[in-house]
Amino acid sequence: MNIAIILAGGVGSRVGADRPKQFIEIMGKPILAYTVEKFNSHPEIDAIEIVCVESHIDYLKEMVSQYNLDKVKWITKGGSTFQGSVMNGVTNLKDKVSDDDIVLVHFGASPFVEADIISDAIRVCKEKGNAISTTDFFLLSGLKDDETKSTKWIDRDTVACMNSPHAFNYKFVSDLYDEGVRTGVIDRVEPHTTTMMYELGKTIYFSKGSQTNIKITTKEDLDLFEGYVLLKQKREQQK
């Protein structure tokens, strides 16, 4: 079984809205609904769990019903951090899935994800045990000497840009977080599963990514997504 864990536990303060950014409406529809629909309509996804900021759980239940997101089987409370939300989602599935099932962790505010990215994450995870959506790095970049200057360049061909979805064999990710908590690593590294994997000596395997699969973080990103929705609607009308 392939289960999507959609993270909607954050508040998104950088957007400056009156609600968590995943619930901001674009063309009359919450961003989170667009994201969940990508997984709900994917033929390889069997079930969905949403990890939600506690204040909006009732709103989320109404949204799931309104948009007929019938693969949503579980809703659980988000944590105070990214890692806390992932752990809550993983723990909530402990008696509901098998060790060899695949879970795909994805940001609720990343609605640009496409079906081929989801499919490749599943494919690589089946072969390797984990898969992180990854793209090459295309921009000229340097290491900061401080906040005002740089004197050392980065070879962009050696850089992998990682995004969601993150796909894991369920036992692998469950054991990973158990080890991260037991060793204290989870409190020492940047709050992402990938950095914890590096710190614990795990190998990360790449799956298909896209530079357009951005996470909505700023007000400008909201404008980008509205343009994306309008383009999709125009193409559908032309079929």
PDB file of C-alpha atoms in Angstrom:
ATOM      1  CA  MET A   1       0.000   0.000   0.000  1.00  0.00           C
ATOM      2  CA  ASN A   2       1.163   3.549  -0.791  1.00  0.00           C
ATOM      3  CA  ILE A   3       0.114   6.211   1.724  1.00  0.00           C
ATOM      4  CA  ALA A   4       0.567   9.968   1.323  1.00  0.00           C
ATOM      5  CA  ILE A   5       1.250  11.933   4.497  1.00  0.00           C
ATOM      6  CA  ILE A   6       0.330  15.558   3.761  1.00  0.00           C
ATOM      7  CA  LEU A   7       1.836  18.043   6.209  1.00  0.00           C
ATOM      8  CA  ALA A   8      -0.526  20.895   7.033  1.00  0.00           C
ATOM      9  CA  GLY A   9       0.651  21.601  10.557  1.00  0.00           C
ATOM     10  CA  GLY A  10       2.396  24.944  10.033  1.00  0.00           C
ATOM     11  CA  VAL A  11       1.147  28.510  10.302  1.00  0.00           C
ATOM     12  CA  GLY A  12       3.100  30.083   7.403  1.00  0.00           C
ATOM     13  CA  SER A  13       3.770  33.455   9.011  1.00  0.00           C
ATOM     14  CA  ARG A  14       5.911  34.737   6.106  1.00  0.00           C
ATOM     15  CA  VAL A  15       2.855  34.936   3.863  1.00  0.00           C
ATOM     16  CA  GLY A  16       1.305  37.410   6.283  1.00  0.00           C
ATOM     17  CA  ALA A  17      -2.245  36.081   5.975  1.00  0.00           C
ATOM     18  CA  ASP A  18      -4.962  35.756   8.605  1.00  0.00           C
ATOM     19  CA  ARG A  19      -4.846  31.966   8.412  1.00  0.00           C
ATOM     20  CA  PRO A  20      -2.265  29.194   7.892  1.00  0.00           C
ATOM     21  CA  LYS A  21      -0.991  29.487   4.317  1.00  0.00           C
ATOM     22  CA  GLN A  22      -2.183  26.011   3.323  1.00  0.00           C
ATOM     23  CA  PHE A  23      -5.752  27.203   3.891  1.00  0.00           C
ATOM     24  CA  ILE A  24      -5.478  30.424   1.879  1.00  0.00           C
ATOM     25  CA  GLU A  25      -7.968  30.283  -0.981  1.00  0.00           C
ATOM     26  CA  ILE A  26      -6.888  30.603  -4.608  1.00  0.00           C
ATOM     27  CA  MET A  27      -9.788  30.961  -7.043  1.00  0.00           C
ATOM     28  CA  GLY A  28     -12.122  30.171  -4.141  1.00  0.00           C
ATOM     29  CA  LYS A  29     -10.375  26.934  -3.117  1.00  0.00           C
ATOM     30  CA  PRO A  30      -7.831  26.253  -0.323  1.00  0.00           C
ATOM     31  CA  ILE A  31      -4.255  25.588  -1.420  1.00  0.00           C
ATOM     32  CA  LEU A  32      -4.317  22.396   0.643  1.00  0.00           C
ATOM     33  CA  ALA A  33      -7.277  21.084  -1.370  1.00  0.00           C
ATOM     34  CA  TYR A  34      -5.282  21.472  -4.595  1.00  0.00           C
ATOM     35  CA  THR A  35      -2.354  19.608  -3.046  1.00  0.00           C
ATOM     36  CA  VAL A  36      -4.416  16.739  -1.658  1.00  0.00           C
ATOM     37  CA  GLU A  37      -6.235  16.378  -4.998  1.00  0.00           C
ATOM     38  CA  LYS A  38      -2.911  15.584  -6.702  1.00  0.00           C
ATOM     39  CA  PHE A  39      -2.518  12.537  -4.476  1.00  0.00           C
ATOM     40  CA  ASN A  40      -6.216  11.683  -4.302  1.00  0.00           C
ATOM     41  CA  SER A  41      -6.387  11.370  -8.085  1.00  0.00           C
ATOM     42  CA  HIS A  42      -3.126   9.433  -8.433  1.00  0.00           C
ATOM     43  CA  PRO A  43      -3.806   5.767  -9.280  1.00  0.00           C
ATOM     44  CA  GLU A  44      -0.871   4.490  -7.176  1.00  0.00           C
ATOM     45  CA  ILE A  45      -1.916   6.242  -3.972  1.00  0.00           C
ATOM     46  CA  ASP A  46      -4.136   4.045  -1.813  1.00  0.00           C
ATOM     47  CA  ALA A  47      -4.744   6.265   1.204  1.00  0.00           C
ATOM     48  CA  ILE A  48      -3.978   9.731   2.549  1.00  0.00           C
ATOM     49  CA  GLU A  49      -3.250  10.998   6.042  1.00  0.00           C
ATOM     50  CA  ILE A  50      -3.297  14.751   6.732  1.00  0.00           C
ATOM     51  CA  VAL A  51      -1.286  16.157   9.629  1.00  0.00           C
ATOM     52  CA  CYS A  52      -3.142  19.357  10.473  1.00  0.00           C
ATOM     53  CA  VAL A  53      -2.630  22.396  12.670  1.00  0.00           C
ATOM     54  CA  GLU A  54      -5.000  21.761  15.565  1.00  0.00           C
ATOM     55  CA  SER A  55      -6.989  24.978  15.169  1.00  0.00           C
ATOM     56  CA  HIS A  56      -8.125  23.979  11.663  1.00  0.00           C
ATOM     57  CA  ILE A  57      -8.989  20.285  12.043  1.00  0.00           C
ATOM     58  CA  ASP A  58     -12.742  20.897  11.903  1.00  0.00           C
ATOM     59  CA  TYR A  59     -12.275  23.149   8.863  1.00  0.00           C
ATOM     60  CA  LEU A  60     -10.170  20.426   7.248  1.00  0.00           C
ATOM     61  CA  LYS A  61     -12.887  17.811   7.768  1.00  0.00           C
ATOM     62  CA  GLU A  62     -15.354  20.093   5.976  1.00  0.00           C
ATOM     63  CA  MET A  63     -12.859  20.639   3.154  1.00  0.00           C
ATOM     64  CA  VAL A  64     -12.318  16.901   2.689  1.00  0.00           C
ATOM     65  CA  SER A  65     -16.063  16.390   2.380  1.00  0.00           C
ATOM     66  CA  GLN A  66     -16.636  19.398   0.111  1.00  0.00           C
ATOM     67  CA  TYR A  67     -14.013  18.352  -2.437  1.00  0.00           C
ATOM     68  CA  ASN A  68     -14.767  14.616  -2.199  1.00  0.00           C
ATOM     69  CA  LEU A  69     -11.226  13.695  -1.161  1.00  0.00           C
ATOM     70  CA  ASP A  70     -12.226  10.106  -0.585  1.00  0.00           C
ATOM     71  CA  LYS A  71      -8.732   8.690  -0.090  1.00  0.00           C
ATOM     72  CA  VAL A  72      -8.262  10.747   3.091  1.00  0.00           C
ATOM     73  CA  LYS A  73      -8.517   8.075   5.773  1.00  0.00           C
ATOM     74  CA  TRP A  74      -6.843   9.748   8.742  1.00  0.00           C
ATOM     75  CA  ILE A  75      -6.399  13.230  10.180  1.00  0.00           C
ATOM     76  CA  THR A  76      -3.974  13.778  13.030  1.00  0.00           C
ATOM     77  CA  LYS A  77      -2.687  16.782  14.934  1.00  0.00           C
ATOM     78  CA  GLY A  78       0.436  18.605  13.793  1.00  0.00           C
ATOM     79  CA  GLY A  79       3.495  19.173  15.934  1.00  0.00           C
ATOM     80  CA  SER A  80       5.210  22.406  16.920  1.00  0.00           C
ATOM     81  CA  THR A  81       7.966  21.768  14.331  1.00  0.00           C
ATOM     82  CA  PHE A  82       8.337  20.058  10.954  1.00  0.00           C
ATOM     83  CA  GLN A  83       9.944  17.064  12.641  1.00  0.00           C
ATOM     84  CA  GLY A  84       7.169  16.930  15.220  1.00  0.00           C
ATOM     85  CA  SER A  85       4.515  16.877  12.508  1.00  0.00           C
ATOM     86  CA  VAL A  86       6.275  14.116  10.572  1.00  0.00           C
ATOM     87  CA  MET A  87       6.678  12.062  13.736  1.00  0.00           C
ATOM     88  CA  ASN A  88       3.004  12.522  14.604  1.00  0.00           C
ATOM     89  CA  GLY A  89       2.025  11.371  11.128  1.00  0.00           C
ATOM     90  CA  VAL A  90       4.337   8.355  11.181  1.00  0.00           C
ATOM     91  CA  THR A  91       3.331   7.348  14.715  1.00  0.00           C
ATOM     92  CA  ASN A  92      -0.378   7.630  13.950  1.00  0.00           C
ATOM     93  CA  LEU A  93       0.040   5.022  11.187  1.00  0.00           C
ATOM     94  CA  LYS A  94       1.852   2.507  13.389  1.00  0.00           C
ATOM     95  CA  ASP A  95      -1.088   0.125  13.806  1.00  0.00           C
ATOM     96  CA  LYS A  96      -2.681   0.961  10.460  1.00  0.00           C
ATOM     97  CA  VAL A  97      -0.040   0.051   7.878  1.00  0.00           C
ATOM     98  CA  SER A  98       2.519  -2.675   7.266  1.00  0.00           C
ATOM     99  CA  ASP A  99       6.285  -2.345   7.652  1.00  0.00           C
ATOM    100  CA  ASP A 100       6.831  -2.722   3.911  1.00  0.00           C
ATOM    101  CA  ASP A 101       4.203  -0.145   2.905  1.00  0.00           C
ATOM    102  CA  ILE A 102       5.445   3.092   1.339  1.00  0.00           C
ATOM    103  CA  VAL A 103       4.695   6.497   2.853  1.00  0.00           C
ATOM    104  CA  LEU A 104       5.174   9.700   0.869  1.00  0.00           C
ATOM    105  CA  VAL A 105       5.643  12.815   2.985  1.00  0.00           C
ATOM    106  CA  HIS A 106       4.635  16.010   1.185  1.00  0.00           C
ATOM    107  CA  PHE A 107       4.162  19.651   2.123  1.00  0.00           C
ATOM    108  CA  GLY A 108       0.529  20.757   2.162  1.00  0.00           C
ATOM    109  CA  ALA A 109       1.625  24.109   0.726  1.00  0.00           C
ATOM    110  CA  SER A 110       3.296  22.467  -2.308  1.00  0.00           C
ATOM    111  CA  PRO A 111       0.410  22.164  -4.788  1.00  0.00           C
ATOM    112  CA  PHE A 112       2.582  22.272  -7.920  1.00  0.00           C
ATOM    113  CA  VAL A 113       3.535  18.582  -7.603  1.00  0.00           C
ATOM    114  CA  GLU A 114       2.671  16.484 -10.661  1.00  0.00           C
ATOM    115  CA  ALA A 115       1.776  12.812 -11.126  1.00  0.00           C
ATOM    116  CA  ASP A 116       5.117  11.804 -12.677  1.00  0.00           C
ATOM    117  CA  ILE A 117       6.997  13.078  -9.610  1.00  0.00           C
ATOM    118  CA  ILE A 118       4.759  11.017  -7.306  1.00  0.00           C
ATOM    119  CA  SER A 119       5.133   7.926  -9.511  1.00  0.00           C
ATOM    120  CA  ASP A 120       8.919   8.134  -9.621  1.00  0.00           C
ATOM    121  CA  ALA A 121       9.159   8.570  -5.851  1.00  0.00           C
ATOM    122  CA  ILE A 122       7.207   5.332  -5.432  1.00  0.00           C
ATOM    123  CA  ARG A 123       9.331   3.549  -8.045  1.00  0.00           C
ATOM    124  CA  VAL A 124      12.676   4.504  -6.500  1.00  0.00           C
ATOM    125  CA  CYS A 125      11.465   3.812  -2.974  1.00  0.00           C
ATOM    126  CA  LYS A 126      10.384   0.313  -3.956  1.00  0.00           C
ATOM    127  CA  GLU A 127      13.918  -0.332  -5.229  1.00  0.00           C
ATOM    128  CA  LYS A 128      15.991   1.500  -2.614  1.00  0.00           C
ATOM    129  CA  GLY A 129      13.877   1.949   0.527  1.00  0.00           C
ATOM    130  CA  ASN A 130      13.731   5.727   0.291  1.00  0.00           C
ATOM    131  CA  ALA A 131      13.432   8.412  -2.374  1.00  0.00           C
ATOM    132  CA  ILE A 132      13.729  12.199  -2.179  1.00  0.00           C
ATOM    133  CA  SER A 133      12.457  14.345  -5.051  1.00  0.00           C
ATOM    134  CA  THR A 134      15.624  16.040  -6.312  1.00  0.00           C
ATOM    135  CA  THR A 135      16.708  18.426  -9.049  1.00  0.00           C
ATOM    136  CA  ASP A 136      20.074  19.689 -10.254  1.00  0.00           C
ATOM    137  CA  PHE A 137      21.230  23.118  -9.148  1.00  0.00           C
ATOM    138  CA  PHE A 138      21.368  25.622 -11.987  1.00  0.00           C
ATOM    139  CA  LEU A 139      22.254  28.987 -10.428  1.00  0.00           C
ATOM    140  CA  LEU A 140      25.721  30.454  -9.961  1.00  0.00           C
ATOM    141  CA  SER A 141      26.374  30.397  -6.226  1.00  0.00           C
ATOM    142  CA  GLY A 142      29.079  31.068  -3.674  1.00  0.00           C
ATOM    143  CA  LEU A 143      29.799  30.444  -0.019  1.00  0.00           C
ATOM    144  CA  LYS A 144      29.083  33.426   2.221  1.00  0.00           C
ATOM    145  CA  ASP A 145      32.070  34.932   4.029  1.00  0.00           C
ATOM    146  CA  ASP A 146      29.468  36.935   5.947  1.00  0.00           C
ATOM    147  CA  GLU A 147      26.166  38.655   5.132  1.00  0.00           C
ATOM    148  CA  THR A 148      27.837  41.096   2.734  1.00  0.00           C
ATOM    149  CA  LYS A 149      30.325  39.197   0.576  1.00  0.00           C
ATOM    150  CA  SER A 150      31.593  35.912  -0.886  1.00  0.00           C
ATOM    151  CA  THR A 151      35.076  34.869  -2.041  1.00  0.00           C
ATOM    152  CA  LYS A 152      34.522  31.141  -2.662  1.00  0.00           C
ATOM    153  CA  TRP A 153      32.360  29.574  -5.354  1.00  0.00           C
ATOM    154  CA  ILE A 154      30.258  26.416  -5.219  1.00  0.00           C
ATOM    155  CA  ASP A 155      30.536  23.852  -8.012  1.00  0.00           C
ATOM    156  CA  ARG A 156      26.851  23.614  -8.859  1.00  0.00           C
ATOM    157  CA  ASP A 157      27.322  20.210 -10.494  1.00  0.00           C
ATOM    158  CA  THR A 158      27.975  18.773  -7.028  1.00  0.00           C
ATOM    159  CA  VAL A 159      24.787  20.170  -5.465  1.00  0.00           C
ATOM    160  CA  ALA A 160      21.479  18.287  -5.207  1.00  0.00           C
ATOM    161  CA  CYS A 161      18.364  20.395  -4.512  1.00  0.00           C
ATOM    162  CA  MET A 162      15.894  18.344  -2.479  1.00  0.00           C
ATOM    163  CA  ASN A 163      12.155  18.820  -2.240  1.00  0.00           C
ATOM    164  CA  SER A 164       9.051  16.843  -1.362  1.00  0.00           C
ATOM    165  CA  PRO A 165       7.660  14.281  -1.747  1.00  0.00           C
ATOM    166  CA  HIS A 166       9.933  12.203   0.448  1.00  0.00           C
ATOM    167  CA  ALA A 167       9.122   8.502   0.057  1.00  0.00           C
ATOM    168  CA  PHE A 168      10.080   5.882   2.618  1.00  0.00           C
ATOM    169  CA  ASN A 169       9.536   2.263   3.425  1.00  0.00           C
ATOM    170  CA  TYR A 170       7.394   2.590   6.548  1.00  0.00           C
ATOM    171  CA  LYS A 171       9.686   0.562   8.806  1.00  0.00           C
ATOM    172  CA  PHE A 172      12.685   2.590   7.617  1.00  0.00           C
ATOM    173  CA  VAL A 173      11.155   5.964   8.507  1.00  0.00           C
ATOM    174  CA  SER A 174       9.654   4.702  11.766  1.00  0.00           C
ATOM    175  CA  ASP A 175      13.024   3.313  12.860  1.00  0.00           C
ATOM    176  CA  LEU A 176      14.750   6.486  11.644  1.00  0.00           C
ATOM    177  CA  TYR A 177      12.726   8.722  13.941  1.00  0.00           C
ATOM    178  CA  ASP A 178      13.097   6.299  16.838  1.00  0.00           C
ATOM    179  CA  GLU A 179      16.881   6.474  16.356  1.00  0.00           C
ATOM    180  CA  GLY A 180      16.818  10.259  15.937  1.00  0.00           C
ATOM    181  CA  VAL A 181      14.998  10.698  19.245  1.00  0.00           C
ATOM    182  CA  ARG A 182      17.068   8.075  21.085  1.00  0.00           C
ATOM    183  CA  THR A 183      20.386   9.610  20.032  1.00  0.00           C
ATOM    184  CA  GLY A 184      19.291  13.220  20.362  1.00  0.00           C
ATOM    185  CA  VAL A 185      20.155  13.883  16.726  1.00  0.00           C
ATOM    186  CA  ILE A 186      16.657  15.189  16.038  1.00  0.00           C
ATOM    187  CA  ASP A 187      17.354  18.152  18.329  1.00  0.00           C
ATOM    188  CA  ARG A 188      20.768  18.961  16.828  1.00  0.00           C
ATOM    189  CA  VAL A 189      20.171  19.209  13.100  1.00  0.00           C
ATOM    190  CA  GLU A 190      18.211  21.443  10.758  1.00  0.00           C
ATOM    191  CA  PRO A 191      14.569  20.370  11.102  1.00  0.00           C
ATOM    192  CA  HIS A 192      14.159  18.131   8.068  1.00  0.00           C
ATOM    193  CA  THR A 193      14.118  14.385   7.639  1.00  0.00           C
ATOM    194  CA  THR A 194      16.903  14.568   5.060  1.00  0.00           C
ATOM    195  CA  THR A 195      19.352  16.323   7.386  1.00  0.00           C
ATOM    196  CA  MET A 196      18.612  13.790  10.095  1.00  0.00           C
ATOM    197  CA  MET A 197      19.301  11.012   7.596  1.00  0.00           C
ATOM    198  CA  TYR A 198      22.695  12.534   6.786  1.00  0.00           C
ATOM    199  CA  GLU A 199      23.553  12.909  10.456  1.00  0.00           C
ATOM    200  CA  LEU A 200      22.652   9.257  11.099  1.00  0.00           C
ATOM    201  CA  GLY A 201      24.746   8.043   8.157  1.00  0.00           C
ATOM    202  CA  LYS A 202      21.883   7.039   5.855  1.00  0.00           C
ATOM    203  CA  THR A 203      22.058   7.151   2.077  1.00  0.00           C
ATOM    204  CA  ILE A 204      19.558   9.343   0.233  1.00  0.00           C
ATOM    205  CA  TYR A 205      18.313   8.146  -3.149  1.00  0.00           C
ATOM    206  CA  PHE A 206      17.116  10.617  -5.765  1.00  0.00           C
ATOM    207  CA  SER A 207      13.768  10.528  -7.528  1.00  0.00           C
ATOM    208  CA  LYS A 208      12.388  12.841 -10.191  1.00  0.00           C
ATOM    209  CA  GLY A 209      12.002  16.488  -9.265  1.00  0.00           C
ATOM    210  CA  SER A 210      11.029  19.726 -10.941  1.00  0.00           C
ATOM    211  CA  GLN A 211      12.056  23.333 -10.426  1.00  0.00           C
ATOM    212  CA  THR A 212       8.408  24.292 -10.762  1.00  0.00           C
ATOM    213  CA  ASN A 213       7.427  22.138  -7.768  1.00  0.00           C
ATOM    214  CA  ILE A 214       7.850  24.995  -5.313  1.00  0.00           C
ATOM    215  CA  LYS A 215       6.559  25.294  -1.780  1.00  0.00           C
ATOM    216  CA  ILE A 216       4.394  28.356  -1.281  1.00  0.00           C
ATOM    217  CA  THR A 217       6.268  30.541   1.175  1.00  0.00           C
ATOM    218  CA  THR A 218       5.750  34.194   0.195  1.00  0.00           C
ATOM    219  CA  LYS A 219       2.971  36.408  -1.139  1.00  0.00           C
ATOM    220  CA  GLU A 220       4.645  36.279  -4.558  1.00  0.00           C
ATOM    221  CA  ASP A 221       4.324  32.484  -4.550  1.00  0.00           C
ATOM    222  CA  LEU A 222       0.566  32.893  -4.136  1.00  0.00           C
ATOM    223  CA  ASP A 223       0.484  34.934  -7.355  1.00  0.00           C
ATOM    224  CA  LEU A 224       2.520  32.261  -9.136  1.00  0.00           C
ATOM    225  CA  PHE A 225       0.102  29.562  -8.076  1.00  0.00           C
ATOM    226  CA  GLU A 226      -2.932  31.569  -9.157  1.00  0.00           C
ATOM    227  CA  GLY A 227      -1.350  31.921 -12.606  1.00  0.00           C
ATOM    228  CA  TYR A 228      -0.700  28.158 -12.636  1.00  0.00           C
ATOM    229  CA  VAL A 229      -4.346  27.418 -11.800  1.00  0.00           C
ATOM    230  CA  LEU A 230      -5.568  29.774 -14.519  1.00  0.00           C
ATOM    231  CA  LEU A 231      -3.250  28.124 -17.074  1.00  0.00           C
ATOM    232  CA  LYS A 232      -4.514  24.667 -16.104  1.00  0.00           C
ATOM    233  CA  GLN A 233      -8.116  25.811 -16.459  1.00  0.00           C
ATOM    234  CA  LYS A 234      -7.417  27.327 -19.887  1.00  0.00           C
ATOM    235  CA  ARG A 235      -5.817  24.113 -21.125  1.00  0.00           C
ATOM    236  CA  GLU A 236      -8.742  22.045 -19.871  1.00  0.00           C
ATOM    237  CA  GLN A 237     -11.183  24.318 -21.732  1.00  0.00           C
ATOM    238  CA  GLN A 238      -9.186  23.908 -24.949  1.00  0.00           C
ATOM    239  CA  LYS A 239      -9.364  20.117 -24.911  1.00  0.00           C
TER     240      LYS A 239
END
